[in-house]
Short mmCIF file of C-alpha atoms and ligand atoms in Angstrom, two decimals:
data_model
loop_
_atom_site.label_atom_id
_atom_site.label_comp_id
_atom_site.label_asym_id
_atom_site.label_seq_id
_atom_site.Cartn_x
_atom_site.Cartn_y
_atom_site.Cartn_z
CA UNK A 115 0.03 0.05 -0.02
CA UNK A 116 1.32 3.46 -0.92
CA UNK A 117 1.04 6.15 1.79
CA UNK A 118 1.95 9.73 1.44
CA UNK A 119 1.13 13.31 0.84
CA UNK A 120 -2.32 13.55 -0.69
CA UNK A 121 -2.59 17.31 -0.41
CA UNK A 122 -0.35 20.20 0.69
CA UNK A 123 -1.01 23.95 1.06
CA UNK A 124 0.20 26.89 3.08
CA UNK A 125 -0.87 30.18 4.42
CA UNK A 126 1.20 33.29 5.10
CA UNK A 127 -0.20 36.39 6.78
CA UNK A 128 -0.92 39.59 4.78
CA UNK A 129 2.01 41.66 6.05
CA UNK A 130 5.67 41.64 5.31
CA UNK A 131 8.78 43.54 6.01
CA UNK A 132 11.06 44.17 2.99
CA UNK A 133 14.61 42.86 4.01
CA UNK A 134 16.20 45.97 2.51
CA UNK A 135 14.14 48.25 4.69
CA UNK A 136 15.39 46.15 7.65
CA UNK A 137 19.05 46.39 6.57
CA UNK A 138 18.87 50.15 5.97
CA UNK A 139 17.32 50.71 9.45
CA UNK A 140 19.85 48.38 11.16
CA UNK A 141 22.74 50.17 9.28
CA UNK A 142 23.68 46.76 7.69
CA UNK A 143 24.80 46.53 3.95
CA UNK A 144 21.55 45.16 2.35
CA UNK A 145 23.80 42.74 0.39
CA UNK A 146 24.55 40.94 3.61
CA UNK A 147 20.90 40.06 3.98
CA UNK A 148 20.14 39.75 0.25
CA UNK A 149 23.17 37.87 -0.97
CA UNK A 150 24.87 36.80 2.30
CA UNK A 151 21.73 35.16 3.81
CA UNK A 152 19.58 35.06 0.56
CA UNK A 153 16.58 36.69 1.97
CA UNK A 154 14.08 38.90 0.31
CA UNK A 155 10.88 39.49 2.46
CA UNK A 156 9.86 38.43 6.05
CA UNK A 157 6.30 37.51 6.62
CA UNK A 158 4.92 39.31 9.78
CA UNK A 159 1.86 38.19 11.58
CA UNK A 160 -0.70 40.87 12.44
CA UNK A 161 -2.09 40.63 16.01
CA UNK A 162 -5.28 38.97 14.89
CA UNK A 163 -3.24 36.04 13.22
CA UNK A 164 -1.96 33.51 15.72
CA UNK A 165 -0.66 29.98 15.19
CA UNK A 166 -4.34 28.59 15.40
CA UNK A 167 -5.86 30.98 12.86
CA UNK A 168 -2.88 30.60 10.40
CA UNK A 169 -3.17 26.72 10.76
CA UNK A 170 -6.82 26.82 10.16
CA UNK A 171 -6.23 29.06 7.02
CA UNK A 172 -3.69 26.61 5.62
CA UNK A 173 -5.95 23.49 6.26
CA UNK A 174 -9.08 25.34 4.94
CA UNK A 175 -7.26 25.75 1.61
CA UNK A 176 -6.94 22.00 1.05
CA UNK A 177 -9.82 20.41 2.76
CA UNK A 178 -12.88 19.09 1.08
CA UNK A 179 -16.09 17.68 2.72
CA UNK A 180 -14.96 14.26 1.88
CA UNK A 181 -11.58 14.68 3.70
CA UNK A 182 -13.31 16.00 6.72
CA UNK A 183 -15.43 12.96 6.84
CA UNK A 184 -12.31 10.75 6.79
CA UNK A 185 -9.99 12.46 9.19
CA UNK A 186 -9.73 10.63 12.34
CA UNK A 187 -6.40 12.18 13.53
CA UNK A 188 -5.16 15.79 13.63
CA UNK A 189 -1.60 16.62 14.61
CA UNK A 190 -0.51 20.13 15.13
CA UNK A 191 3.26 20.86 15.20
CA UNK A 192 4.57 24.13 16.64
CA UNK A 193 7.27 25.71 18.66
CA UNK A 194 5.26 28.87 19.10
CA UNK A 195 2.57 27.28 21.43
CA UNK A 196 -0.01 29.57 22.90
CA UNK A 197 -0.89 27.20 25.78
CA UNK A 198 1.16 24.80 28.02
CA UNK A 199 -1.63 22.46 28.44
CA UNK A 200 -4.57 22.78 25.82
CA UNK A 201 -3.41 21.39 22.50
CA UNK A 202 -3.66 23.59 19.40
CA UNK A 203 -5.10 20.70 17.57
CA UNK A 204 -8.39 20.83 19.62
CA UNK A 205 -9.15 24.32 18.20
CA UNK A 206 -9.20 22.79 14.67
CA UNK A 207 -11.94 20.35 15.69
CA UNK A 208 -14.44 23.26 16.01
CA UNK A 209 -12.92 25.66 13.46
CA UNK A 210 -12.72 23.12 10.68
CA UNK A 211 -15.85 21.10 11.74
CA UNK A 212 -13.78 17.97 12.03
CA UNK A 213 -15.58 14.92 13.56
CA UNK A 214 -15.24 14.37 17.16
CA UNK A 215 -14.23 10.74 17.05
CA UNK A 216 -10.70 11.85 16.49
CA UNK A 217 -7.33 11.77 18.08
CA UNK A 218 -5.98 15.44 18.35
CA UNK A 219 -2.73 16.51 19.72
CA UNK A 220 0.09 19.15 19.57
CA UNK A 221 3.73 18.15 19.07
CA UNK A 222 6.93 20.08 19.79
CA UNK A 223 10.51 19.54 18.71
CA UNK A 224 11.67 22.85 17.40
CA UNK A 225 11.47 22.79 13.54
CA UNK A 226 11.47 19.08 13.34
CA UNK A 227 8.00 18.35 14.89
CA UNK A 228 6.10 18.60 11.61
CA UNK A 229 8.26 15.75 10.16
CA UNK A 230 7.70 13.75 13.21
CA UNK A 231 3.88 14.34 12.86
CA UNK A 232 3.98 13.18 9.19
CA UNK A 233 5.81 9.98 10.08
CA UNK A 234 3.28 9.27 12.87
CA UNK A 235 0.45 10.07 10.47
CA UNK A 236 1.99 7.59 7.97
CA UNK A 237 2.08 4.84 10.63
CA UNK A 238 -1.48 5.52 11.56
CA UNK A 239 -2.72 5.15 7.97
CA UNK A 240 -0.67 1.92 7.77
CA UNK A 241 -2.81 0.55 10.62
CA UNK A 242 -6.06 2.19 9.47
CA UNK A 243 -6.02 2.36 5.61
CA UNK A 244 -9.32 4.08 5.20
CA UNK A 245 -8.35 7.01 7.41
CA UNK A 246 -6.80 10.41 6.48
CA UNK A 247 -4.78 12.41 8.81
CA UNK A 248 -4.66 16.24 8.93
CA UNK A 249 -1.11 17.40 9.87
CA UNK A 250 -0.48 21.08 10.49
CA UNK A 251 2.68 23.09 11.12
CA UNK A 252 2.34 26.72 12.27
CA UNK A 253 4.79 29.16 13.77
CA UNK A 254 5.80 32.68 14.35
CA UNK A 255 9.47 33.02 14.44
CA UNK A 256 10.70 35.76 16.76
CA UNK A 257 14.28 36.63 17.80
CA UNK A 258 13.61 40.23 18.66
CA UNK A 259 14.71 43.64 17.56
CA UNK A 260 18.35 44.24 16.60
CA UNK A 261 19.36 40.66 17.15
CA UNK A 262 21.57 38.69 14.74
CA UNK A 263 18.67 36.42 14.04
CA UNK A 264 16.27 39.35 13.29
CA UNK A 265 16.48 39.19 9.45
CA UNK A 266 15.66 35.36 9.66
CA UNK A 267 12.23 35.73 11.27
CA UNK A 268 8.88 34.74 9.50
CA UNK A 269 5.40 33.47 10.06
CA UNK A 270 3.17 30.98 8.43
CA UNK A 271 1.50 27.62 8.43
CA UNK A 272 1.55 24.47 6.30
CA UNK A 273 -1.18 21.85 6.08
CA UNK A 274 -0.97 18.40 4.68
CA UNK A 275 -3.34 15.39 4.30
CA UNK A 276 -1.58 12.07 4.71
CA UNK A 277 -3.46 9.11 3.20
CA UNK A 278 -3.27 5.92 1.21
CA UNK A 279 -3.03 6.19 -2.63
CA UNK A 280 -1.76 9.74 -2.34
CA UNK A 281 -2.23 12.23 -5.17
CA UNK A 282 1.11 13.96 -4.70
CA UNK A 283 3.98 11.83 -3.30
CA UNK A 284 4.50 8.49 -1.67
CA UNK A 285 6.66 8.66 1.64
CA UNK A 286 9.34 6.03 1.26
CA UNK A 287 10.11 3.82 4.27
CA UNK A 288 13.76 4.45 5.13
CA UNK A 289 14.64 7.37 7.39
CA UNK A 290 18.32 8.43 8.28
CA UNK A 291 18.35 9.75 11.82
CA UNK A 292 20.70 11.72 14.17
CA UNK A 293 20.06 13.34 17.46
CA UNK A 294 22.18 14.74 20.36
CA UNK A 295 21.74 17.01 23.42
CA UNK A 296 22.90 20.49 22.38
CA UNK A 297 22.06 24.12 23.01
CA UNK A 298 22.17 25.68 19.43
CA UNK A 299 18.73 27.36 19.58
CA UNK A 300 16.25 27.16 22.31
CA UNK A 301 13.29 29.18 23.88
CA UNK A 302 12.78 28.93 27.63
CA UNK A 303 9.05 28.93 28.51
CA UNK A 304 9.35 32.42 30.09
CA UNK A 305 10.85 34.09 26.98
CA UNK A 306 8.75 35.36 23.97
CA UNK A 307 12.09 35.29 21.97
CA UNK A 308 14.31 32.46 20.85
CA UNK A 309 17.88 32.33 22.18
CA UNK A 310 20.54 31.26 19.72
CA UNK A 311 24.17 30.54 19.35
CA UNK A 312 24.11 31.60 15.65
CA UNK A 313 27.37 30.29 14.19
CA UNK A 314 27.22 27.13 16.30
CA UNK A 315 23.62 26.42 15.14
CA UNK A 316 24.94 26.66 11.50
CA UNK A 317 27.80 24.21 12.20
CA UNK A 318 25.42 21.84 13.95
CA UNK A 319 22.91 21.90 11.07
CA UNK A 320 25.43 20.89 8.66
CA UNK A 321 26.95 18.17 10.85
CA UNK A 322 23.49 16.73 11.52
CA UNK A 323 22.71 16.78 7.89
CA UNK A 324 25.84 14.74 7.12
CA UNK A 325 25.21 12.32 9.86
CA UNK A 326 21.51 11.74 9.08
CA UNK A 327 22.19 11.57 5.25
CA UNK A 328 24.96 9.01 5.80
CA UNK A 329 22.71 6.89 8.06
CA UNK A 330 19.99 7.01 5.22
CA UNK A 331 22.57 5.88 2.59
CA UNK A 332 23.64 3.06 4.75
CA UNK A 333 20.07 1.93 5.55
CA UNK A 334 18.61 2.40 2.08
CA UNK A 335 21.64 1.30 0.13
CA UNK A 336 20.81 4.12 -2.27
CA UNK A 337 23.57 6.40 -3.71
CA UNK A 338 23.39 10.16 -4.26
CA UNK A 339 22.43 9.53 -7.91
CA UNK A 340 19.22 7.75 -6.93
CA UNK A 341 17.91 11.05 -5.55
CA UNK A 342 16.65 13.58 -8.07
CA UNK A 343 16.45 16.73 -5.81
CA UNK A 344 17.51 17.65 -2.27
CA UNK A 345 15.47 20.00 -0.17
CA UNK A 346 16.32 21.33 3.22
CA UNK A 347 14.86 22.88 6.26
CA UNK A 348 15.33 26.53 5.33
CA UNK A 349 16.02 28.92 8.26
CA UNK A 350 17.54 31.15 5.51
CA UNK A 351 18.24 29.95 2.01
CA UNK A 352 22.04 30.32 2.08
CA UNK A 353 22.41 27.64 4.70
CA UNK A 354 20.55 25.18 2.46
CA UNK A 355 22.79 26.14 -0.47
CA UNK A 356 25.96 25.64 1.68
CA UNK A 357 24.68 22.31 2.88
CA UNK A 358 24.08 21.11 -0.63
CA UNK A 359 27.53 21.99 -1.54
CA UNK A 360 28.87 19.57 1.03
CA UNK A 361 27.71 16.63 -1.08
CA UNK A 362 27.66 18.17 -4.59
CA UNK A 363 30.66 20.31 -5.52
CA UNK A 364 29.62 20.74 -9.20
CA UNK A 365 27.44 23.71 -9.39
CA UNK A 366 26.30 22.94 -12.93
CA UNK A 367 24.45 19.88 -11.51
CA UNK A 368 20.76 19.79 -11.77
CA UNK A 369 20.66 19.68 -8.09
CA UNK A 370 21.35 23.31 -7.89
CA UNK A 371 18.61 24.16 -10.31
CA UNK A 372 16.13 22.28 -8.25
CA UNK A 373 17.44 23.92 -5.09
CA UNK A 374 16.83 27.42 -6.52
CA UNK A 375 13.31 26.45 -7.43
CA UNK A 376 12.79 25.10 -3.79
CA UNK A 377 13.60 28.37 -2.20
CA UNK A 378 11.39 30.75 -4.12
CA UNK A 379 8.63 30.83 -1.55
CA UNK A 380 10.98 30.68 1.42
CA UNK A 381 12.79 33.79 0.35
CA UNK A 382 9.39 35.70 0.39
CA UNK A 383 8.43 34.43 3.67
CA UNK A 384 11.43 33.82 6.09
CA UNK A 385 11.75 31.04 8.60
CA UNK A 386 8.45 29.49 9.54
CA UNK A 387 10.10 26.80 11.67
CA UNK A 388 8.18 23.56 11.50
CA UNK A 389 6.73 24.53 8.02
CA UNK A 390 9.93 25.70 6.38
CA UNK A 391 10.97 22.39 4.87
CA UNK A 392 7.49 21.84 3.58
CA UNK A 393 7.18 25.34 2.15
CA UNK A 394 10.37 24.50 0.29
CA UNK A 395 8.76 21.32 -1.09
CA UNK A 396 5.65 23.23 -2.24
CA UNK A 397 7.97 25.77 -3.89
CA UNK A 398 9.89 23.02 -5.74
CA UNK A 399 6.68 21.36 -6.95
CA UNK A 400 5.02 24.48 -7.99
CA UNK A 401 7.99 26.55 -9.34
CA UNK A 402 9.95 23.66 -10.76
CA UNK A 403 9.57 20.98 -13.43
CA UNK A 404 10.20 17.75 -11.41
CA UNK A 405 9.11 14.84 -13.51
CA UNK A 406 6.55 12.26 -12.32
CA UNK A 407 8.19 9.45 -10.22
CA UNK A 408 11.08 11.72 -9.25
CA UNK A 409 12.62 10.96 -5.86
CA UNK A 410 13.08 13.92 -3.58
CA UNK A 411 15.36 13.78 -0.43
CA UNK A 412 14.12 15.85 2.53
CA UNK A 413 16.42 17.10 5.23
CA UNK A 414 14.43 17.95 8.44
CA UNK A 415 16.36 19.65 11.22
CA UNK A 416 15.04 20.72 14.71
CA UNK A 417 17.40 22.57 17.02
CA UNK A 418 18.18 21.06 20.33
CA UNK A 419 18.64 18.75 18.17
CA UNK A 420 17.35 15.99 15.89
CA UNK A 421 17.75 15.46 12.24
CA UNK A 422 15.94 13.19 9.72
CA UNK A 423 16.66 12.50 6.16
CA UNK A 424 14.10 10.70 4.23
CA UNK A 425 12.67 10.51 0.64
CA UNK A 426 9.44 10.81 -1.23
CA UNK A 427 8.55 9.65 -4.72
CA UNK A 428 6.26 11.90 -6.84
CA UNK A 429 3.22 10.16 -8.28
CA UNK A 430 1.89 10.35 -11.77
CA UNK A 431 -0.03 13.52 -12.33
CA UNK A 432 1.04 15.16 -9.10
CA UNK A 433 1.12 18.73 -10.86
CA UNK A 434 -2.68 18.47 -11.14
CA UNK A 435 -3.16 18.47 -7.37
CA UNK A 436 -1.14 21.65 -6.51
CA UNK A 437 -2.54 25.17 -5.83
CA UNK A 438 0.12 27.34 -7.64
CA UNK A 439 -2.09 30.26 -8.59
CA UNK A 440 -3.68 30.64 -5.07
CA UNK A 441 -0.28 30.44 -3.50
CA UNK A 442 1.32 33.08 -5.80
CA UNK A 443 -1.56 35.35 -5.23
CA UNK A 444 -1.29 34.92 -1.50
CA UNK A 445 2.33 35.99 -1.59
CA UNK A 446 1.67 38.87 -4.05
CA UNK A 447 -1.26 40.40 -2.28
CA UNK A 448 0.50 41.35 0.83
CA UNK A 449 1.15 44.80 2.41
CA UNK A 450 4.64 46.16 3.04
CA UNK A 451 5.13 47.35 6.74
CA UNK A 452 7.14 50.31 7.75
CA UNK A 453 9.90 49.60 10.20
CA UNK A 454 8.02 51.30 13.03
CA UNK A 455 4.81 49.08 12.44
CA UNK A 456 6.94 46.01 12.30
CA UNK A 457 8.68 46.81 15.48
CA UNK A 458 5.48 47.46 17.27
CA UNK A 459 3.92 44.24 16.06
CA UNK A 460 6.77 41.98 16.98
CA UNK A 461 7.08 43.47 20.42
CA UNK A 462 3.53 43.15 21.28
CA UNK A 463 2.61 40.01 23.29
CA UNK A 464 -1.08 39.34 23.62
CA UNK A 465 -2.57 38.77 27.03
CA UNK A 466 -6.11 38.56 28.20
CA UNK A 467 -8.85 40.99 27.54
CA UNK A 468 -8.29 42.04 23.97
CA UNK A 469 -10.86 42.30 21.15
CA UNK A 470 -10.41 42.65 17.38
CA UNK A 471 -12.57 44.22 14.65
CA UNK A 472 -13.62 41.71 12.12
CA UNK A 473 -11.35 42.31 9.22
CA UNK A 474 -12.45 39.39 7.11
CA UNK A 475 -9.14 39.48 5.21
CA UNK A 476 -8.66 35.73 5.85
CA UNK A 477 -11.01 32.78 6.34
CA UNK A 478 -10.05 32.61 10.01
CA UNK A 479 -8.85 35.41 12.40
CA UNK A 480 -8.50 35.75 16.09
CA UNK A 481 -11.61 37.73 17.46
CA UNK A 482 -10.90 38.11 21.11
CA UNK A 483 -9.12 36.82 24.28
CA UNK A 484 -11.42 37.03 27.20
CA UNK A 485 -11.70 34.94 30.40
CA UNK A 486 -8.22 33.63 29.30
CA UNK A 487 -9.74 31.88 26.31
CA UNK A 488 -9.14 32.57 22.68
CA UNK A 489 -12.08 32.89 20.35
CA UNK A 490 -11.91 33.06 16.53
CA UNK A 491 -13.86 34.60 13.71
CA UNK A 492 -14.78 32.41 10.65
CA UNK A 493 -15.62 34.06 7.40
CA UNK A 494 -18.83 33.02 5.81
CA UNK A 495 -18.03 31.48 2.47
P1 HMG B 697 25.61 36.97 11.34
O1 HMG B 697 26.50 36.22 12.21
O2 HMG B 697 25.21 38.35 11.53
O3 HMG B 697 26.07 36.77 9.79
O4 HMG B 697 24.21 36.05 11.23
P2 HMG B 697 27.47 36.48 9.13
O5 HMG B 697 28.51 37.33 9.70
O6 HMG B 697 27.70 34.86 9.36
O7 HMG B 697 27.16 36.75 7.57
C1 HMG B 697 26.24 35.96 6.90
C2 HMG B 697 26.80 35.82 5.53
O8 HMG B 697 26.62 37.09 4.93
C3 HMG B 697 28.12 35.31 5.34
O9 HMG B 697 28.17 34.51 4.24
C4 HMG B 697 28.91 36.61 5.03
O10 HMG B 697 30.10 36.38 4.30
C5 HMG B 697 27.89 37.29 4.26
P3 HMG B 697 29.00 33.04 4.23
O11 HMG B 697 30.37 33.46 4.44
O12 HMG B 697 28.47 32.36 5.48
O13 HMG B 697 28.68 32.41 3.03
N1 HMG B 697 27.99 38.78 4.11
C6 HMG B 697 27.89 39.45 3.00
N2 HMG B 697 27.62 39.14 1.72
C7 HMG B 697 27.44 40.06 0.83
N3 HMG B 697 27.60 41.42 1.06
C8 HMG B 697 28.01 41.86 2.29
C9 HMG B 697 28.12 40.85 3.29
N4 HMG B 697 28.35 40.93 4.65
C10 HMG B 697 28.34 39.62 5.12
N5 HMG B 697 28.19 43.13 2.51
C11 HMG B 697 23.24 34.03 11.53
C12 HMG B 697 23.96 34.86 10.66
C13 HMG B 697 22.62 32.91 10.88
C14 HMG B 697 24.06 33.46 12.62
C15 HMG B 697 22.04 34.76 12.31
O14 HMG B 697 21.13 35.30 11.24
C16 HMG B 697 21.30 33.90 13.22
O15 HMG B 697 21.56 33.80 14.43
N6 HMG B 697 20.10 33.24 12.72
C17 HMG B 697 19.30 32.55 13.58
C18 HMG B 697 19.81 31.11 13.74
C19 HMG B 697 19.75 30.33 12.51
O16 HMG B 697 18.98 30.57 11.59
N7 HMG B 697 20.49 29.13 12.47
C20 HMG B 697 20.49 28.18 11.40
C21 HMG B 697 20.75 26.85 11.75
S1 HMG B 697 19.76 26.24 13.15
C22 HMG B 697 18.13 25.91 12.52
O17 HMG B 697 18.06 25.88 11.27
C23 HMG B 697 17.06 25.75 13.32
C24 HMG B 697 16.05 26.81 13.47
O18 HMG B 697 15.27 26.92 12.38
C25 HMG B 697 15.23 26.82 14.85
C26 HMG B 697 14.45 25.50 15.01
O19 HMG B 697 14.89 24.21 14.74
O20 HMG B 697 13.51 25.57 15.62
C27 HMG B 697 16.82 28.28 13.61
#
């Protein structure tokens, strides 16, 4: 039985900060951010878009009535959790009208948790072939004003449906793994901002790639040539490029062409943590020309740290199941922020007793926080 990605979609909020605006205001040569880190725009969440509403918006863009009837598990991966106890996935039951005989939970392991959720979903479908699993990754990446990590922030959500006989890609069985106990990037529960040992995190990312890739090659008995394209967790595009060069020195290789197609969306959005690898996958599929049956290698990294390298195989006609025009419009129809508005947004941390006007800009928006509970507005469609 083939199990894999039946649908995939994303949501990004309607606001962004141009990376040149940030560089100029930080008195940094814009080329450092544009060429040195390969960034272009950074998605910024307005106060009425949180991880729940962004996750709902991503999921709403791919779900049909038939999917909703078959979904018996919903997994929500995030490292920007809004509650230490109540799982983000429970909000999706009401906001997406999912059925209630369902397993719903939230998963955390830095940027890796969405990959873990996808693997758990695959195993669930293996045991329950008629079921579909909704998997969501949603995050707001915040390092804070005037930090080294500031240009690599972002916000957005990915949603996938994992099922048998998938329309987009089969998930193959072998995973290369590597994990260790390190402090490269972390966020203590009392801090709204991530802590990071920047250059150390870069080194660990590359080391964990090599270790997990080698583990994959050993277990699968595949060679590099058996993989048509490599995609990466993208905290910023330059790190993916440098990591690819560790295994492919020839810059004329097709692998670089595919890599460039895989970062088009990430460069417009920034780091969305759990979703970044899968935003890169959507970018490759929608902006590239991968042939049916191509094999793609995915490198998932979560600080702290754990790495997984695994492969998917595109199915015949996968191109007919993408949402390219919708995604391009989503990215195009955003509003640029001034530096002052951006600073005000990222330094505001919502607490109780707040109410928003209905803006109806997206399918789902945060409406209010009262009695320590969040309520959302769903646009009539
Ligand atoms: P930095 O230390 O300020 O930058 O911040 P730098 O000095 O390393 O320069 C960056 C690049 O710009 C260099 O290129 C410079 O040469 C170049 P390289 O030599 O590396 O190829 N440069 C220029 N290029 C053109 N014109 C110029 C110019 N000036 C310099 N004028 C750092 C970089 C990534 C450390 C910082 O942004 C940061 O701390 N980011 C956050 C941490 C991060 O993203 N780490 C990545 C690995 S960890 C990870 O991926 C996990 C994560 O997603 C979290 C999770 O798992 O949940 C973060």
